[in-house]
Coordinates of C-alpha atoms and ligand atoms in Angstrom, one line a residue:
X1 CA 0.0 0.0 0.0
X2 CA 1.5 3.6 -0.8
X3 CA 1.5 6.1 1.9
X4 CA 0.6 9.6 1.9
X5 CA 1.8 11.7 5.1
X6 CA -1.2 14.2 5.3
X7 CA 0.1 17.6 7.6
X8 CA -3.1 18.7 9.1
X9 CA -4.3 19.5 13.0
X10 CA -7.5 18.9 12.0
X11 CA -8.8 15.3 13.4
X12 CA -12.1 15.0 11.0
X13 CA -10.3 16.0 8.0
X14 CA -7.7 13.4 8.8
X15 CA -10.5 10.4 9.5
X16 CA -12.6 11.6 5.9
X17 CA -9.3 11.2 4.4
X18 CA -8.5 7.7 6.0
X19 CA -11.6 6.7 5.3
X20 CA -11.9 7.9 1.9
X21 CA -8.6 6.9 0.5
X22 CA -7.4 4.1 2.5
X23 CA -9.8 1.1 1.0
X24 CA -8.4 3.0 -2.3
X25 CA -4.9 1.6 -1.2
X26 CA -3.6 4.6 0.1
X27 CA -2.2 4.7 4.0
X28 CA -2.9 8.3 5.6
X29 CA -1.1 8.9 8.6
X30 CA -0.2 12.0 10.3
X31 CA 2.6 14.0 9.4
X32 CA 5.0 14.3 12.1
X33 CA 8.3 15.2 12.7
X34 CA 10.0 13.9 16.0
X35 CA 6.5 12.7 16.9
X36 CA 4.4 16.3 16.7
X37 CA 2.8 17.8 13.9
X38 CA 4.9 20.6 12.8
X39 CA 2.8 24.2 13.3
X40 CA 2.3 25.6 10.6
X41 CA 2.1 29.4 9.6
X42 CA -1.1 30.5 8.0
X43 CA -0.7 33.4 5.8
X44 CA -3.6 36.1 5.8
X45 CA -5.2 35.5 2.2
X46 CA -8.5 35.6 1.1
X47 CA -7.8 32.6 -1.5
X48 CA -7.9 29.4 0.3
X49 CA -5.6 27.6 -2.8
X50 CA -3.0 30.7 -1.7
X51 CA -3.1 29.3 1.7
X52 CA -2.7 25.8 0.7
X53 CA 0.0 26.2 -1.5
X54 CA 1.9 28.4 2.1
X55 CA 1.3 25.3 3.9
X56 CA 2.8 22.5 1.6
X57 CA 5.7 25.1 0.8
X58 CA 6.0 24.9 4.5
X59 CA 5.8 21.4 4.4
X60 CA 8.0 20.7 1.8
X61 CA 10.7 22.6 4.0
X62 CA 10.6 20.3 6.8
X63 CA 10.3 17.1 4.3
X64 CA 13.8 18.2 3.2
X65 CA 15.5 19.5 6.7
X66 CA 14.7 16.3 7.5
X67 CA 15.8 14.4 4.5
X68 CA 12.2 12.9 3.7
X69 CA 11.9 14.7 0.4
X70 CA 11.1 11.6 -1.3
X71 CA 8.1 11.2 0.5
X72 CA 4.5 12.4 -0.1
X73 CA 3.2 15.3 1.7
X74 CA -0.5 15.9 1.5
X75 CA -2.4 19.5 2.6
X76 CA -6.1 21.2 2.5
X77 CA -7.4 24.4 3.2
X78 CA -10.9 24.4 3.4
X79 CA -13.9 27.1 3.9
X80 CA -17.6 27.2 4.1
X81 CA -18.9 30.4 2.2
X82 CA -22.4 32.4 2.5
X83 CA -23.6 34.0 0.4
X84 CA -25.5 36.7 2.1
X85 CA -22.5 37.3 3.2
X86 CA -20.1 37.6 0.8
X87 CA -16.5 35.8 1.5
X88 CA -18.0 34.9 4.4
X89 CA -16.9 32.6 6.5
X90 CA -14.2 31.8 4.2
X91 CA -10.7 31.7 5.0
X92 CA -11.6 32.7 7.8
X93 CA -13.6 29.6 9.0
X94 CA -11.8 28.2 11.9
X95 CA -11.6 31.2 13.6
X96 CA -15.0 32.2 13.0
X97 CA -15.9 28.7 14.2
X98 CA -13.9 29.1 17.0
X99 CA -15.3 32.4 18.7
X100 CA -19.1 32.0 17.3
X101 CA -19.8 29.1 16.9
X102 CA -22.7 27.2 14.4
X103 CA -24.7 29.0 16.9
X104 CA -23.3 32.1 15.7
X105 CA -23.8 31.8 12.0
X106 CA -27.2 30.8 12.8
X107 CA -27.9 34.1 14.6
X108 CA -26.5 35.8 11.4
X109 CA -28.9 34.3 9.0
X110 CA -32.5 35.3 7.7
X111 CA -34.1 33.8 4.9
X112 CA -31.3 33.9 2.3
X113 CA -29.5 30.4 3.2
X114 CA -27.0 29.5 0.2
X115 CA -23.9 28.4 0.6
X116 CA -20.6 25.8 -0.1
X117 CA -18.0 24.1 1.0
X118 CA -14.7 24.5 -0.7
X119 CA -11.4 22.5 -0.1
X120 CA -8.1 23.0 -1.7
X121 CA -6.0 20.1 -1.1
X122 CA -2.3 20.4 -2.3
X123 CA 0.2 17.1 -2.4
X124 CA 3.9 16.9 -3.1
X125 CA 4.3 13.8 -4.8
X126 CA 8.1 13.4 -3.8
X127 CA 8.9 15.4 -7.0
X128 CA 6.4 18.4 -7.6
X129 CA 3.0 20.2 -6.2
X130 CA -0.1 19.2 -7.6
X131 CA -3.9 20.8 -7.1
X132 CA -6.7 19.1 -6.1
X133 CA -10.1 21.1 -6.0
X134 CA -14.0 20.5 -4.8
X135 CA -16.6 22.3 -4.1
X136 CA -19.8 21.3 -2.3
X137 CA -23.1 23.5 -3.0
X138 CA -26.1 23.9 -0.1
X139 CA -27.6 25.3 2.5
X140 CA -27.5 26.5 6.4
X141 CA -30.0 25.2 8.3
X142 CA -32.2 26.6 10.6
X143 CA -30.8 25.0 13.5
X144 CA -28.2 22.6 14.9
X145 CA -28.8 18.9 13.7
X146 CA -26.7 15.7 14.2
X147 CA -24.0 14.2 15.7
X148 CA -21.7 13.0 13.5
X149 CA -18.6 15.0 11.3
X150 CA -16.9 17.8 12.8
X151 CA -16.6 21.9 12.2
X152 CA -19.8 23.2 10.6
X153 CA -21.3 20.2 9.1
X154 CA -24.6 20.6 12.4
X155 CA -25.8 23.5 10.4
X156 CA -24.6 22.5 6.7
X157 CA -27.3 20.5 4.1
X158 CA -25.4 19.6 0.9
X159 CA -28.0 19.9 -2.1
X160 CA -27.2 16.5 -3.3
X161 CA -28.5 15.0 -0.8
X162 CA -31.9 14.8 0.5
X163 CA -32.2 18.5 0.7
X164 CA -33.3 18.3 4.7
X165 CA -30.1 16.2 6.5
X166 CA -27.1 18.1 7.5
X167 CA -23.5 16.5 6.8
X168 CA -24.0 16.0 10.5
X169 CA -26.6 13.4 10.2
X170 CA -24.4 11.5 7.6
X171 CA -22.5 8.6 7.9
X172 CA -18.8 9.5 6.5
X173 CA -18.9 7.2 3.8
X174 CA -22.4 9.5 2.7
X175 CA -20.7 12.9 3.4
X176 CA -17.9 11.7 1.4
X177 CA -19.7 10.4 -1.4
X178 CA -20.8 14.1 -2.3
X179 CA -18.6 16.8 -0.1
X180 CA -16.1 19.3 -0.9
X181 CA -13.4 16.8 0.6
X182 CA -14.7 13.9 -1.4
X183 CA -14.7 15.6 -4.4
X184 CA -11.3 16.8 -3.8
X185 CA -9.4 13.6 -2.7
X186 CA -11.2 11.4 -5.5
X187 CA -9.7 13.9 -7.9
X188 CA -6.5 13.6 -6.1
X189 CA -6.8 9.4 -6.3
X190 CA -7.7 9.5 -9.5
X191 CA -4.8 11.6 -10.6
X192 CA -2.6 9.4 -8.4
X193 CA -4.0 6.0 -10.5
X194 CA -3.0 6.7 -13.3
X195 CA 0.5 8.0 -12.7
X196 CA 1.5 6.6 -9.9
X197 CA 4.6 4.7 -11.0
X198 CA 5.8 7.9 -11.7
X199 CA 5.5 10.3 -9.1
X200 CA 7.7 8.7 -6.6
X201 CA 5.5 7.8 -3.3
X202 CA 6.7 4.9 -1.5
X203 CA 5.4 1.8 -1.2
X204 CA 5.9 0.5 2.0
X205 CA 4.1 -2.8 1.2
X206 CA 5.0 -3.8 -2.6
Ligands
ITT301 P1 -5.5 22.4 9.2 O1 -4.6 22.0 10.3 O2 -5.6 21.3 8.2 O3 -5.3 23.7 8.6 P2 -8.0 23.6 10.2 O4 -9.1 23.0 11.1 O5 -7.3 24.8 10.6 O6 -7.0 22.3 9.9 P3 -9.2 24.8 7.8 O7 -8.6 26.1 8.0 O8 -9.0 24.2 6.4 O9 -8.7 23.6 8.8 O10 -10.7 24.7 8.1 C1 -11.5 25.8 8.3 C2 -12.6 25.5 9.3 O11 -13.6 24.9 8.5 C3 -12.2 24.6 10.4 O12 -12.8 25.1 11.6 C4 -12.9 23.3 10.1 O13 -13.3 22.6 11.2 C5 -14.0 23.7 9.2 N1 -14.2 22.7 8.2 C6 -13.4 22.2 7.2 N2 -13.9 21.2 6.5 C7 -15.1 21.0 7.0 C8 -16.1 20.0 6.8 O14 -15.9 19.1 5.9 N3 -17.2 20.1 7.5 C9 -17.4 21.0 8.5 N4 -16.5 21.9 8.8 C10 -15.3 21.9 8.1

């Protein structure tokens, strides 16, 4: 099976990605570097693929002060956008999570409800950077709903579903099948499939 370090503190973004990729044949495990995930600098940007590319850049640094740059380094930036209210959360989603709340985006709503997810995953193969974009179109609900998923997925209802459930009240194999993420890292496998012998990530199992 190949492995792909994925540098993230994020623990839901790490489990979609396990869950996602690994029956693919791809391991994720954390990123670490003397047993700690690295911090990593965030640059203020209202592009999340800007920010992305400033974390595997970052990433790519310690691969190689560490002589691992031969491995695989996988990254994402992600951000839930309103639009009532224009760029909004955005890149600026964990910290709005963070010191609102769902509760808070809630409060901010009225009857104009649109919105997506977006992620911008980055990987360094071992040899170069490649893009991986999705994009997840819905709705906030009117209240908190479900247990499951992480972030802002209580209060998010992905058209493609059944137009009523949040991702919160998905199983991850259900989010996956139609989120911002999913979208993403299948885009990511499938680019991975077909070049794979060329783009230099390990196998640790042959
Ligand atoms: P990194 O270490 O990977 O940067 P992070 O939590 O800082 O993790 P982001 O800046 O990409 O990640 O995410 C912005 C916020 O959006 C953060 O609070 C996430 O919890 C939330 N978020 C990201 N993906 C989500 C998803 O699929 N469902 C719900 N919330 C999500």
């Amino acid at each position: 099976m190949a492995t792909l370090n994925f540098l993230t503190g994020n623990q839901g973004k790490l489990s979609e990605a396990q869950d996602l990729l690994g029956p693919l044949g791809y391991e994720i495990q954390p990123f670490e570097i003397d047993g700690e995930i690295p911090d990593i600098i965030e640059p203020q940007s209202e592009s999340l693929t800007t920010v992305a590319l400033a974390k595997i850049a970052q990433g790519v640094e310690l691969l190689a002060a560490s002589n691992r740059l031969h491995e695989s380094l996988l990254v994402e930036d992600s951000g839930l956008f309103i639009d009532s209210l224009p760029e909004f959360p955005g890149v600026y989603s964990a910290y709005v999570l963070k010191s609102v709340g769902c509760e808070g985006i809630l409060k901010l709503l009225d009857k104009e409800r649109g919105a997506h997810f977006k992620t911008v995953a980055a990987l360094w193969t071992g040899q170069a950077v490649e893009v991986f974009v999705g994009t997840c179109m819905g709705q906030i609900s009117t209240e908190i709903k479900g247990q499951e998923g992480f972030g802002y997925d209580p209060i998010f209802i992905p058209n493609d579903g059944d137009g009523d459930r949040t991702f919160a009240q998905m199983s991850a194999d259900e989010k996956s099948s139609i989120s911002h993420r999913g979208r993403a890292l299948r885009a990511l496998f499938e680019y991975l499939n077909g070049t794979e012998p060329d783009v230099g990530i390990p196998k640790t199992d042959p």
